[in-house]
CSV table of C-alpha atoms in Angstrom, one decimal:
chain,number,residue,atom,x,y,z
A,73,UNK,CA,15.7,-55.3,-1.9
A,74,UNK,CA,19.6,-55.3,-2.0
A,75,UNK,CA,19.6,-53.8,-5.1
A,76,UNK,CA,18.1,-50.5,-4.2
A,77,UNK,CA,20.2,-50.2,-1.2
A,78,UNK,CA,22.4,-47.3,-0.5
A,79,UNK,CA,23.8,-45.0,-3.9
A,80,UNK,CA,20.9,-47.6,-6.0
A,81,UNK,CA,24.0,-50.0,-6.8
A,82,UNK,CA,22.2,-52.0,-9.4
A,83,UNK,CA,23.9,-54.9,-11.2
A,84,UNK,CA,24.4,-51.9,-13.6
A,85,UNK,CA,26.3,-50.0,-11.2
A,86,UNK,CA,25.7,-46.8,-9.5
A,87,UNK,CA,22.9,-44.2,-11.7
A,88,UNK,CA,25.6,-41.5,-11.4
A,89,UNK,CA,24.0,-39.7,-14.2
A,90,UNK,CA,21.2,-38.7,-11.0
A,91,UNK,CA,24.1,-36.7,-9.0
A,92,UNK,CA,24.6,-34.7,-12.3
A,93,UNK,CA,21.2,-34.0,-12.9
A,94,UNK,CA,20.3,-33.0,-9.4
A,95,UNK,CA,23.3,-30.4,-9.1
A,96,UNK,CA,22.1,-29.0,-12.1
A,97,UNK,CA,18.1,-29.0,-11.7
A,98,UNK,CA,18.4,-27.7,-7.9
A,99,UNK,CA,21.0,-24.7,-9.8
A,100,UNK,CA,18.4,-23.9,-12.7
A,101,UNK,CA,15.8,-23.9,-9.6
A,102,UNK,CA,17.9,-21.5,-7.5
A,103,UNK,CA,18.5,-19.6,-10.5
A,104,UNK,CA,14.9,-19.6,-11.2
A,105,UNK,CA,13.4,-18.5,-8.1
A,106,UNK,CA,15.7,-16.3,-7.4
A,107,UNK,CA,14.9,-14.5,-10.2
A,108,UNK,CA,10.3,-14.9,-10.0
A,109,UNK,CA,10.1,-15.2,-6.3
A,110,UNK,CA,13.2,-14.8,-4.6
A,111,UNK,CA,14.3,-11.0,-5.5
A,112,UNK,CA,11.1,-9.0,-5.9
A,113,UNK,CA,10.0,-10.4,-2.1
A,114,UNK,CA,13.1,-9.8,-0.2
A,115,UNK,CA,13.1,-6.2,-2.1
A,116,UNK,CA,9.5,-5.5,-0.8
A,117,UNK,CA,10.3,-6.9,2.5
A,118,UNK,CA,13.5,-4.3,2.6
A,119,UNK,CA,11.2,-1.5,1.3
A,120,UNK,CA,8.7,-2.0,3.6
A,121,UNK,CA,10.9,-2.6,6.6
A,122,UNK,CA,12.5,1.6,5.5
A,123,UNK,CA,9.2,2.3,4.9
A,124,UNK,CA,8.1,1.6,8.4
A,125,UNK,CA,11.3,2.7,9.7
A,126,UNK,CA,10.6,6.2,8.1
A,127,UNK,CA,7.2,6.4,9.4
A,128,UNK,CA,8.5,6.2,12.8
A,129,UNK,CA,10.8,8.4,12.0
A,130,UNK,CA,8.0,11.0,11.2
A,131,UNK,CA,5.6,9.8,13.7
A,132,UNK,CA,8.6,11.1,16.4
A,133,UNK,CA,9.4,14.3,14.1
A,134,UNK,CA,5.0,14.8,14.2
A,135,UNK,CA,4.9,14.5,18.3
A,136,UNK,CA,7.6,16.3,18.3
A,137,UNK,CA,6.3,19.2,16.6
A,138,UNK,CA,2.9,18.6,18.5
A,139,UNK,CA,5.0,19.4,21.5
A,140,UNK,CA,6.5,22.7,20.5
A,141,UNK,CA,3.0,23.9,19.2
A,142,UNK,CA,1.5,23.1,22.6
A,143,UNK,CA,4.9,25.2,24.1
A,144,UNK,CA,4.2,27.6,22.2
A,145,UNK,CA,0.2,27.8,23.0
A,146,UNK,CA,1.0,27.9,26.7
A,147,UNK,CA,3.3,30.7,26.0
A,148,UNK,CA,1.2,32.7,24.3
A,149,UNK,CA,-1.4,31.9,26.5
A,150,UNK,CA,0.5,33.3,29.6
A,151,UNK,CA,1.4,36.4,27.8
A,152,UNK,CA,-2.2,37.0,26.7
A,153,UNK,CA,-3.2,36.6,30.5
A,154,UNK,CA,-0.5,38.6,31.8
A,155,UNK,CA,-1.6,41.3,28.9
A,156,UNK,CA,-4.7,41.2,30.1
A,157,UNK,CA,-4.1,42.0,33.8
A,158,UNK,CA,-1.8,45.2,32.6
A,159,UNK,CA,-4.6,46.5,30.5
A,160,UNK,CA,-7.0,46.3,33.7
A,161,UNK,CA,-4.5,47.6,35.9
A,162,UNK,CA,-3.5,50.7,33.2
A,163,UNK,CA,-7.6,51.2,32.9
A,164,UNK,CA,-8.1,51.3,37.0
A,165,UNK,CA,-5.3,53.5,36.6
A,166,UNK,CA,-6.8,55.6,34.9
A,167,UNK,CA,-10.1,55.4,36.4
A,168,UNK,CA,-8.6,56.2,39.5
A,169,UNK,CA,-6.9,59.5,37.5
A,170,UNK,CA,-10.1,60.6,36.2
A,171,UNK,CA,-11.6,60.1,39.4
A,172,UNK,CA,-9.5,62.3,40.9
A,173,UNK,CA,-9.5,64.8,38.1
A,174,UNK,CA,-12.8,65.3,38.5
A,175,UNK,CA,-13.3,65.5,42.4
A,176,UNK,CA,-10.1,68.2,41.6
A,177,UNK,CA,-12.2,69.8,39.3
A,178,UNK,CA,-15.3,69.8,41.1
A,179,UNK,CA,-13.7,70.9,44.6
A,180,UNK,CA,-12.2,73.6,42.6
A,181,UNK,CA,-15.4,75.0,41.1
A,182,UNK,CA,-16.9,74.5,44.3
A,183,UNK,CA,-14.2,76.9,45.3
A,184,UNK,CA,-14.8,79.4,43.2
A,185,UNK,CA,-18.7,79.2,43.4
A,186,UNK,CA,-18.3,79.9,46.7
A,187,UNK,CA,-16.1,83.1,46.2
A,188,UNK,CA,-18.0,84.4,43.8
A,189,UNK,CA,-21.0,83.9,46.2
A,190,UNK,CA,-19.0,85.5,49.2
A,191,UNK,CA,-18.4,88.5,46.3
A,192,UNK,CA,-21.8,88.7,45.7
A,193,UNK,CA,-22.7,88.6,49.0
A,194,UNK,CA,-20.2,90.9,50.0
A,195,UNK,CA,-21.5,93.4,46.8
A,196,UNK,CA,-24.5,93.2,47.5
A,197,UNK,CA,-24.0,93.9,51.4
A,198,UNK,CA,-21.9,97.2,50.3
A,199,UNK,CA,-24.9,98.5,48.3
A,200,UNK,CA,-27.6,97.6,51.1
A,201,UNK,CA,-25.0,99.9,53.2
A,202,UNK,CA,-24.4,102.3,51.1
A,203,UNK,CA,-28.4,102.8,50.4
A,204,UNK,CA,-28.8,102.9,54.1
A,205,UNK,CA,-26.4,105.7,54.3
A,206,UNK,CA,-27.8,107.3,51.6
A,207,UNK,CA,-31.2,107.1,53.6
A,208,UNK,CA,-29.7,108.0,56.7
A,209,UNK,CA,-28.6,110.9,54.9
A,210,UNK,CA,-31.7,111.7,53.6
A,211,UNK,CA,-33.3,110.8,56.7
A,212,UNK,CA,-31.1,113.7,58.4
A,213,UNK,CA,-31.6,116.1,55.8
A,214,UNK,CA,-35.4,115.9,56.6
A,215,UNK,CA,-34.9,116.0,59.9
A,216,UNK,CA,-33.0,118.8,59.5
A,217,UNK,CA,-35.7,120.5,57.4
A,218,UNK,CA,-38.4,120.0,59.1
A,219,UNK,CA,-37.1,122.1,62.3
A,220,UNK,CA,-35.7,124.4,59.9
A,221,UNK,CA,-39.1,124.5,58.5
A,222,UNK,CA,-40.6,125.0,61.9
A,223,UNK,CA,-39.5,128.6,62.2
A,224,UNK,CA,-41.0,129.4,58.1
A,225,UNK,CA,-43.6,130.9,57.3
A,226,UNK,CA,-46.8,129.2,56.0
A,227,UNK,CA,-46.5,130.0,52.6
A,228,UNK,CA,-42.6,129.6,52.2
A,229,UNK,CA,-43.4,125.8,54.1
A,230,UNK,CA,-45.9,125.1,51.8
A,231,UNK,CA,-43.5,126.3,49.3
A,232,UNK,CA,-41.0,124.0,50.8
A,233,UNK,CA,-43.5,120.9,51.0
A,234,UNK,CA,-43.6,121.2,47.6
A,235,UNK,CA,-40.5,121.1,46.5
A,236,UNK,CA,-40.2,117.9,48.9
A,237,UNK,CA,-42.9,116.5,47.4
A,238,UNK,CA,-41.6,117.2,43.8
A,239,UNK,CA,-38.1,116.1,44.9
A,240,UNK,CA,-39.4,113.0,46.2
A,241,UNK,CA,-40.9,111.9,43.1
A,242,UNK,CA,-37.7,112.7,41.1
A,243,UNK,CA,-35.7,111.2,43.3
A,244,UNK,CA,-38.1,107.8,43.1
A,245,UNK,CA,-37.7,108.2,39.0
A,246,UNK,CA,-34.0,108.1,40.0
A,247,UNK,CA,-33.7,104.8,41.6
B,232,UNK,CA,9.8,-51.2,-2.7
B,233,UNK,CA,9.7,-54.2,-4.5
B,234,UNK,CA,9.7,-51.9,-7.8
B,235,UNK,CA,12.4,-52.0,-10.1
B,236,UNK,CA,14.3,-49.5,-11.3
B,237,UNK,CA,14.8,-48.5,-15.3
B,238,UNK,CA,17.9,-47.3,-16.0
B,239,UNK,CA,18.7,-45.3,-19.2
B,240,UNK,CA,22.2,-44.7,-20.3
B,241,UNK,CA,22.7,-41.4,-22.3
B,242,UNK,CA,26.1,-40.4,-23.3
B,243,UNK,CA,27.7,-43.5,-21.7
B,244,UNK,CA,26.0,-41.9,-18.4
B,245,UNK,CA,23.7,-44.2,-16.6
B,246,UNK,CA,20.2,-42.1,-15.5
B,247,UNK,CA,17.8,-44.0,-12.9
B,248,UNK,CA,14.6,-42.4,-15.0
B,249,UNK,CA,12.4,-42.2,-11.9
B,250,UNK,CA,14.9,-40.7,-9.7
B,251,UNK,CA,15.0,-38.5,-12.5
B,252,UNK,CA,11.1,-37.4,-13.1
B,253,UNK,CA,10.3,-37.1,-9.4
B,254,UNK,CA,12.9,-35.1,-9.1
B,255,UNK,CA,12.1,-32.8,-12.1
B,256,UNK,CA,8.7,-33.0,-11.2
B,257,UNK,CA,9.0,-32.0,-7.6
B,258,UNK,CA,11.4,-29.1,-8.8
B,259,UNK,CA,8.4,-28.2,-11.4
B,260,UNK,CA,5.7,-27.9,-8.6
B,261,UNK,CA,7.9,-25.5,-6.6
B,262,UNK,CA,8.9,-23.2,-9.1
B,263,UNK,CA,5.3,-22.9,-10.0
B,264,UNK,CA,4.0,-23.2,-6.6
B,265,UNK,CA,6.3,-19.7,-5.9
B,266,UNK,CA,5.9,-18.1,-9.3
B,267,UNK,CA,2.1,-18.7,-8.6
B,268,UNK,CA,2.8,-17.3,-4.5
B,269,UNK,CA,5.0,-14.2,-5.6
B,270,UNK,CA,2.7,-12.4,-8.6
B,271,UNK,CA,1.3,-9.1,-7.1
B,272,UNK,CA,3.8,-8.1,-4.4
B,273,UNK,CA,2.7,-4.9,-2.7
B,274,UNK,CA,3.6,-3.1,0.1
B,275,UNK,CA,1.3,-4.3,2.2
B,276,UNK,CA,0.8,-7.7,2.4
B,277,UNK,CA,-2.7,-9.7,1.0
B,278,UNK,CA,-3.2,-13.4,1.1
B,279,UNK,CA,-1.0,-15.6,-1.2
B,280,UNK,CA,1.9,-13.3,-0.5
B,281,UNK,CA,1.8,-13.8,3.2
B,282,UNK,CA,2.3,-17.1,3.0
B,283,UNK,CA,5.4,-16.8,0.8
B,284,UNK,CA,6.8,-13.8,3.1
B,285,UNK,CA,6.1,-16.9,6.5
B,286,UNK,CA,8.1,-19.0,4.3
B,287,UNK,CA,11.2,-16.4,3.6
B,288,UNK,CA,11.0,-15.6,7.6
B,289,UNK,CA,11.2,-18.6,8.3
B,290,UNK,CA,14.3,-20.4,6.9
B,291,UNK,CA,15.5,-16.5,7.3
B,292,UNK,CA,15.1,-17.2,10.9
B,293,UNK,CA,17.1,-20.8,10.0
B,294,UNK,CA,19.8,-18.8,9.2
B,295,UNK,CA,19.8,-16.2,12.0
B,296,UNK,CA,20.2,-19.1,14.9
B,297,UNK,CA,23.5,-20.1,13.1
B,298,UNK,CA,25.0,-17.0,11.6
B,299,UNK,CA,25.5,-13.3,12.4
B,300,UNK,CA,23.0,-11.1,10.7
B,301,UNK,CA,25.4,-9.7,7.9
B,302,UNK,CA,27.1,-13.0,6.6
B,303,UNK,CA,23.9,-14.7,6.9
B,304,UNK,CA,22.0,-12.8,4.2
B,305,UNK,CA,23.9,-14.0,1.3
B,306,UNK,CA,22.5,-17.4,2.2
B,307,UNK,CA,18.5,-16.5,2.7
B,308,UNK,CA,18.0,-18.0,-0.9
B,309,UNK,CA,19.9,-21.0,-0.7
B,310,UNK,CA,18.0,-21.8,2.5
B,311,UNK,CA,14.6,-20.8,1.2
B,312,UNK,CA,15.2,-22.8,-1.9
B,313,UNK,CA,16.3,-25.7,-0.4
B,314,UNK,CA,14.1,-26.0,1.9
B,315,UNK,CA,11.0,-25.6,-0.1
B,316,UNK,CA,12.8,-28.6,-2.4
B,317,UNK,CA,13.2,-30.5,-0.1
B,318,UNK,CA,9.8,-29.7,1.8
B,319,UNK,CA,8.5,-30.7,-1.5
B,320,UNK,CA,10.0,-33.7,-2.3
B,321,UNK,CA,9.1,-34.9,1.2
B,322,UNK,CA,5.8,-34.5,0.8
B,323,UNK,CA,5.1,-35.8,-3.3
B,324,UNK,CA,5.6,-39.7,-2.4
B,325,UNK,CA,3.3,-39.3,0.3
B,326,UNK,CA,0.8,-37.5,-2.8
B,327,UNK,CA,1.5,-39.3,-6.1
B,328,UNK,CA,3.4,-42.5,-6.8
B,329,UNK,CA,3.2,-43.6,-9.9
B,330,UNK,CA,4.6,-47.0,-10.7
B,331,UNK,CA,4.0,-48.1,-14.2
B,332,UNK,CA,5.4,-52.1,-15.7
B,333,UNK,CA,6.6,-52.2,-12.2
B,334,UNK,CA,8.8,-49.2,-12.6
B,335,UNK,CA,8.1,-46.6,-10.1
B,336,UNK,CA,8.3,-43.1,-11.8
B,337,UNK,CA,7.0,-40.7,-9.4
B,338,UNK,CA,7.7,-40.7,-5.7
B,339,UNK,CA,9.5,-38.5,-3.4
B,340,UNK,CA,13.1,-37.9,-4.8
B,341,UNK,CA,14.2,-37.8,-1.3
B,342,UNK,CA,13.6,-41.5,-0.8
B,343,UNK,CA,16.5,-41.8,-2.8
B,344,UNK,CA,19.8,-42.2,-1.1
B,345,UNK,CA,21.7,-40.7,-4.2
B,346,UNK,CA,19.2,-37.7,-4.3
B,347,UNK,CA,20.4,-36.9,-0.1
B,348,UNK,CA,23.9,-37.6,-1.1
B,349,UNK,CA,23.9,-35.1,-4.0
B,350,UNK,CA,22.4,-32.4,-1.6
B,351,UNK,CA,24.5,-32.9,1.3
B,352,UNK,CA,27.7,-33.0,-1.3
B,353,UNK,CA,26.4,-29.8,-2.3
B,354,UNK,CA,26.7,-28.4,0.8
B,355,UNK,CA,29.4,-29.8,2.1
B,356,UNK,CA,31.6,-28.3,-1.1
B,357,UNK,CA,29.9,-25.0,-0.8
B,358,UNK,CA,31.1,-24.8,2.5
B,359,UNK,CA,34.6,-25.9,2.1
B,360,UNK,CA,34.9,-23.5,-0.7
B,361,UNK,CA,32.9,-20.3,1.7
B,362,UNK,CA,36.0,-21.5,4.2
B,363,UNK,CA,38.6,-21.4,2.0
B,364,UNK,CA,37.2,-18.0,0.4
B,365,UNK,CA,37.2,-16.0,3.6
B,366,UNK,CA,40.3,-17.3,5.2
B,367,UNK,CA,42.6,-18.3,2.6
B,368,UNK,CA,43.5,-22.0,2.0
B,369,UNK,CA,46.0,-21.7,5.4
B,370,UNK,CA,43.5,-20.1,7.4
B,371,UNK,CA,40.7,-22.2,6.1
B,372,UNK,CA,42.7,-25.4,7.1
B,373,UNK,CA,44.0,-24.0,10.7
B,374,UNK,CA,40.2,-22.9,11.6
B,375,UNK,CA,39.0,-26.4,10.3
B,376,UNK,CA,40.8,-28.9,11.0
B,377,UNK,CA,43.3,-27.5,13.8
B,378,UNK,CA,40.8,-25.1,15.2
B,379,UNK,CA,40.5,-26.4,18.8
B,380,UNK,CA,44.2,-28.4,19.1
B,381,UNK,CA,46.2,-30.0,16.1
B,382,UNK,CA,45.7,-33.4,17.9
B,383,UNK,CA,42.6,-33.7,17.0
B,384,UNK,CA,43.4,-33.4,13.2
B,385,UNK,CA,42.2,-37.1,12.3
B,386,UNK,CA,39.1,-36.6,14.0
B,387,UNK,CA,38.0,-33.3,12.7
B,388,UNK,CA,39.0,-35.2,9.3
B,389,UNK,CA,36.5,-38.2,9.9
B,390,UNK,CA,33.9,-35.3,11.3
B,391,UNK,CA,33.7,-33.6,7.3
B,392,UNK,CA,32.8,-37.4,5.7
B,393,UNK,CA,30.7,-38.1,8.9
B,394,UNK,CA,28.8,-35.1,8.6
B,395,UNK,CA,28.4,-34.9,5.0
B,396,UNK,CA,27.3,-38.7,5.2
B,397,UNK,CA,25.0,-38.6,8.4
B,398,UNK,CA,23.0,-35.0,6.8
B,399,UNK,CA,22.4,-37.1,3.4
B,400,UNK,CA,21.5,-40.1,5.2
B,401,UNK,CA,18.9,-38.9,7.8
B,402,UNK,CA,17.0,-37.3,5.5
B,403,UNK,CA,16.9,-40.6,3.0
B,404,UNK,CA,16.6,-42.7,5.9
B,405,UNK,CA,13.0,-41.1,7.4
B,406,UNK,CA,11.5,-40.3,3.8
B,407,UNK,CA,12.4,-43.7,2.4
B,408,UNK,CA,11.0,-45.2,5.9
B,409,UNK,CA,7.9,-43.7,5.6
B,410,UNK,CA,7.4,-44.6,1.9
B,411,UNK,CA,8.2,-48.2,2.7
B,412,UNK,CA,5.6,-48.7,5.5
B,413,UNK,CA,3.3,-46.6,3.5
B,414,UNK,CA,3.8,-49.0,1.0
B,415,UNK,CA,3.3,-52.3,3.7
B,416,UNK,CA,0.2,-50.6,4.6
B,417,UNK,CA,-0.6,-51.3,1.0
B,418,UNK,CA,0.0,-54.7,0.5
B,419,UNK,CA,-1.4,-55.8,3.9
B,420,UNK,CA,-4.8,-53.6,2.8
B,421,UNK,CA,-4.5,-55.9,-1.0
B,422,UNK,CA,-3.6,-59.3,1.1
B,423,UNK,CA,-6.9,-61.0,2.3
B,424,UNK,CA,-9.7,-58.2,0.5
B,425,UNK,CA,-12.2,-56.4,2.3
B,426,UNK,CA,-11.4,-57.8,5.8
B,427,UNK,CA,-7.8,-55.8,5.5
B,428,UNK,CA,-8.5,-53.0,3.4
B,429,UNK,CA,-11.3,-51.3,5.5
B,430,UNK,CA,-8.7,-50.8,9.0
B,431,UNK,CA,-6.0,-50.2,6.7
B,432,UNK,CA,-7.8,-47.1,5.6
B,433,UNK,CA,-7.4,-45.7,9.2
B,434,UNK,CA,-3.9,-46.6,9.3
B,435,UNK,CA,-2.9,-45.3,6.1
B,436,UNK,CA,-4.3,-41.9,7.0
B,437,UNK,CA,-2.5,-41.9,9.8
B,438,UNK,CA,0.5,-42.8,8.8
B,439,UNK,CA,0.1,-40.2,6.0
B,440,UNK,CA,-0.7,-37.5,8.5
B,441,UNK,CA,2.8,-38.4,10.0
B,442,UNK,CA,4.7,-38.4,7.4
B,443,UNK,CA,3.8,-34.8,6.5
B,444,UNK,CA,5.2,-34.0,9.7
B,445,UNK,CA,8.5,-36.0,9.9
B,446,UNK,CA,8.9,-34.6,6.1
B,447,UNK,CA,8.4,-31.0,7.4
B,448,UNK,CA,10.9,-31.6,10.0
B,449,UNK,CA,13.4,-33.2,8.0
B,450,UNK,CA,13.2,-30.3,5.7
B,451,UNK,CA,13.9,-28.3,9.1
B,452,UNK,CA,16.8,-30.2,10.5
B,453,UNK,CA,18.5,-30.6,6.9
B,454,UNK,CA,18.4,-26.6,6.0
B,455,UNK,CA,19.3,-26.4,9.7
B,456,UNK,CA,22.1,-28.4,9.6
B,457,UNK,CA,23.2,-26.9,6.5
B,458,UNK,CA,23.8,-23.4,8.2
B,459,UNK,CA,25.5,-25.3,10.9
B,460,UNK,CA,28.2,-26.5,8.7
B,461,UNK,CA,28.6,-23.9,6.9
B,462,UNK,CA,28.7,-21.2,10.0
B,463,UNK,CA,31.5,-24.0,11.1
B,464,UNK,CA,33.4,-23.4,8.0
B,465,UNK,CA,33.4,-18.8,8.0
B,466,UNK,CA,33.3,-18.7,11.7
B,467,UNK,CA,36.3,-18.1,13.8
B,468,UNK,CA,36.2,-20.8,16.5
């Protein structure tokens, strides 16, 4: 039991060949794992830690690009509505135009309908006059013939008659 | 622990051979236990490669409670090594032990006081040296041994032995303890036949079971102790 106790002092000393061989076996084993285990995962670790990094990174630069699209949307959006009220208001506009136009137009044939008519009217009242006048004339001729013809003889009246007659029917060729 | 020892002189230099195999066996088993962990690294982690990237964040995270992020990477593989030796080691007399003509050739190598003592000399030199390295031998001396008031130079002396001592001997201490009353456990199960060796079954188990753990957390404590020291050594008090 006393033998083995502390630095395995034996009665042939100390085993310092062990302190030798344990420096060196734990260096060859740091050498060692450094090199199979060691390196390649710390250097996937650190890839993967950027990796993920990065993919933030873009994740932010994505939502932020989401963003401005949606921006950008809304705009256009607002423009198309506010387009869309002009091109109502131009086309009442010029509804309202047209409208007007045509009442114009219609108020102004309406106008001229009715002076023509009053021409026509007026025309045709000048015509019924003058015929009247033309009768009255006639009329008063007769008049005047027949006492004229009063104071004729029978043949020269029937003479006379006649010629009325005959000037009657020319003159109803005439009209 | 009544087993002998064989010792084999090579060059004039005495070897203890069983010291010797454990050790190169338990260095053996995790090489190939990483080499075996670390084949098909991808981007994104599957199965064996998880466990080795727990492992890496783990004494990783070691470091980060003793040193600032920067001067603490250098160190990640000296950690991770040492701890997964030393996890190891811990655990391979509680596996095999393999005593043959009443010399034991396999157990944990940490059960060996001169194994501990090697480690914690190892770190203890590596620190100096990171000390004297960053600050120069003046500065490295002022921020080590005069670093809170010169008057307590003699103590800050006996502080480097006792550390270097108490770090080597904890870890021997609870791994050789725990081989030992494995061992009693043993030979009381062997002393009067079946009447002992049925409840010493029981007690075996459960003793194994707890020396996984105290072996796990001596591996803790020792890489964590290690970053203490040597944070002591490159950090401006």
């Amino acid at each position: 039991m006393n033998t083995t106790f502390l630095l395995s002092a034996t009665e042939q000393g100390v085993a310092w060949g062990d302190f030798i061989f344990y420096i060196v076996t734990f260096l060859i084993l740091l050498a060692l794992v450094k090199k199979f285990a060691w390196t390649p995962i710390t250097d996937m670790m650190e890839k993967r830690a950027t990796k993920i990094s990065n993919d933030i990174d873009s994740a932010e630069q994505a939502r932020q690009k989401a963003e401005e699209l949606v921006e950008k949307r809304d705009l256009a959006l607002k423009n198309s509505r506010s387009e869309a009220s002009q091109i109502i208001d131009r086309a009442k506009k010029n509804g309202e135009q047209q409208k007007a136009n045509i009442v114009s137009s219609a108020h102004e044939e309406v106008q001229t309908m009715k002076a023509n008519a009053k021409k026509d009217i007026q025309q045709e009242r000048q015509e019924a006059l003058d015929s009247v006048k033309n009768d009255v004339a006639e009329l008063s001729i007769e008049i005047a013939s027949k006492i004229i013809r009063k104071e004729l003889t029978a043949d020269d009246q029937k003479a006379l008659v006649d010629s009325y007659i005959e000037g009657l029917g020319k003159q109803n060729e005439t009209r | 622990m009544n087993e002998g020892t064989q010792i084999v002189e090579f060059f004039g230099i005495p070897f203890n051979v069983g010291n010797i195999v454990s050790g190169l066996v338990s260095a053996v088993i995790v090489f190939v236990v990483l080499f075996w962990l670390s084949r098909k690294i991808q981007m994104k982690p599957v199965g064996r490669q998880n466990v080795l990237e727990w492992v890496v964040d783990f004494t990783n995270g070691i470091i980060k409670n003793a040193l600032p992020d920067e001067e603490g990477k250098q160190f990640g593989l000296l950690a991770f090594t040492l701890f997964v030796f030393i996890f190891i080691s811990n655990q391979l007399g509680l596996i095999i032990e393999l005593t043959f003509n009443g010399v034991e050739y396999v157990k944990s190598p940490t059960s060996s006081p001169l194994t501990t003592l090697t480690l914690a000399f190892m770190i203890l030199v590596l620190s100096h040296y990171l000390g004297v390295k960053k600050f120069g031998f003046k500065g490295y001396f002022k921020n080590t041994f005069l670093s809170p008031m010169p008057a307590l130079l003699p103590i800050s002396i006996f502080e480097q032995f006792t550390n270097f001592i108490t770090l080597a001997l904890r870890l021997y201490g609870n791994i050789y303890a725990g081989e030992v009353l494995l061992k009693l456990i043993y030979n009381m199960a062997n002393s009067k036949g079946v009447l002992t060796y049925i409840p010493a079954i029981p007690l075996e188990i459960i003793w194994q079971g707890f020396s996984v753990f105290i072996g796990s957390i001596q591996a803790y404590v020792f890489v964590t102790l290690t970053m203490v020291y040597i944070s002591q050594k490159v950090e401006k008090e």
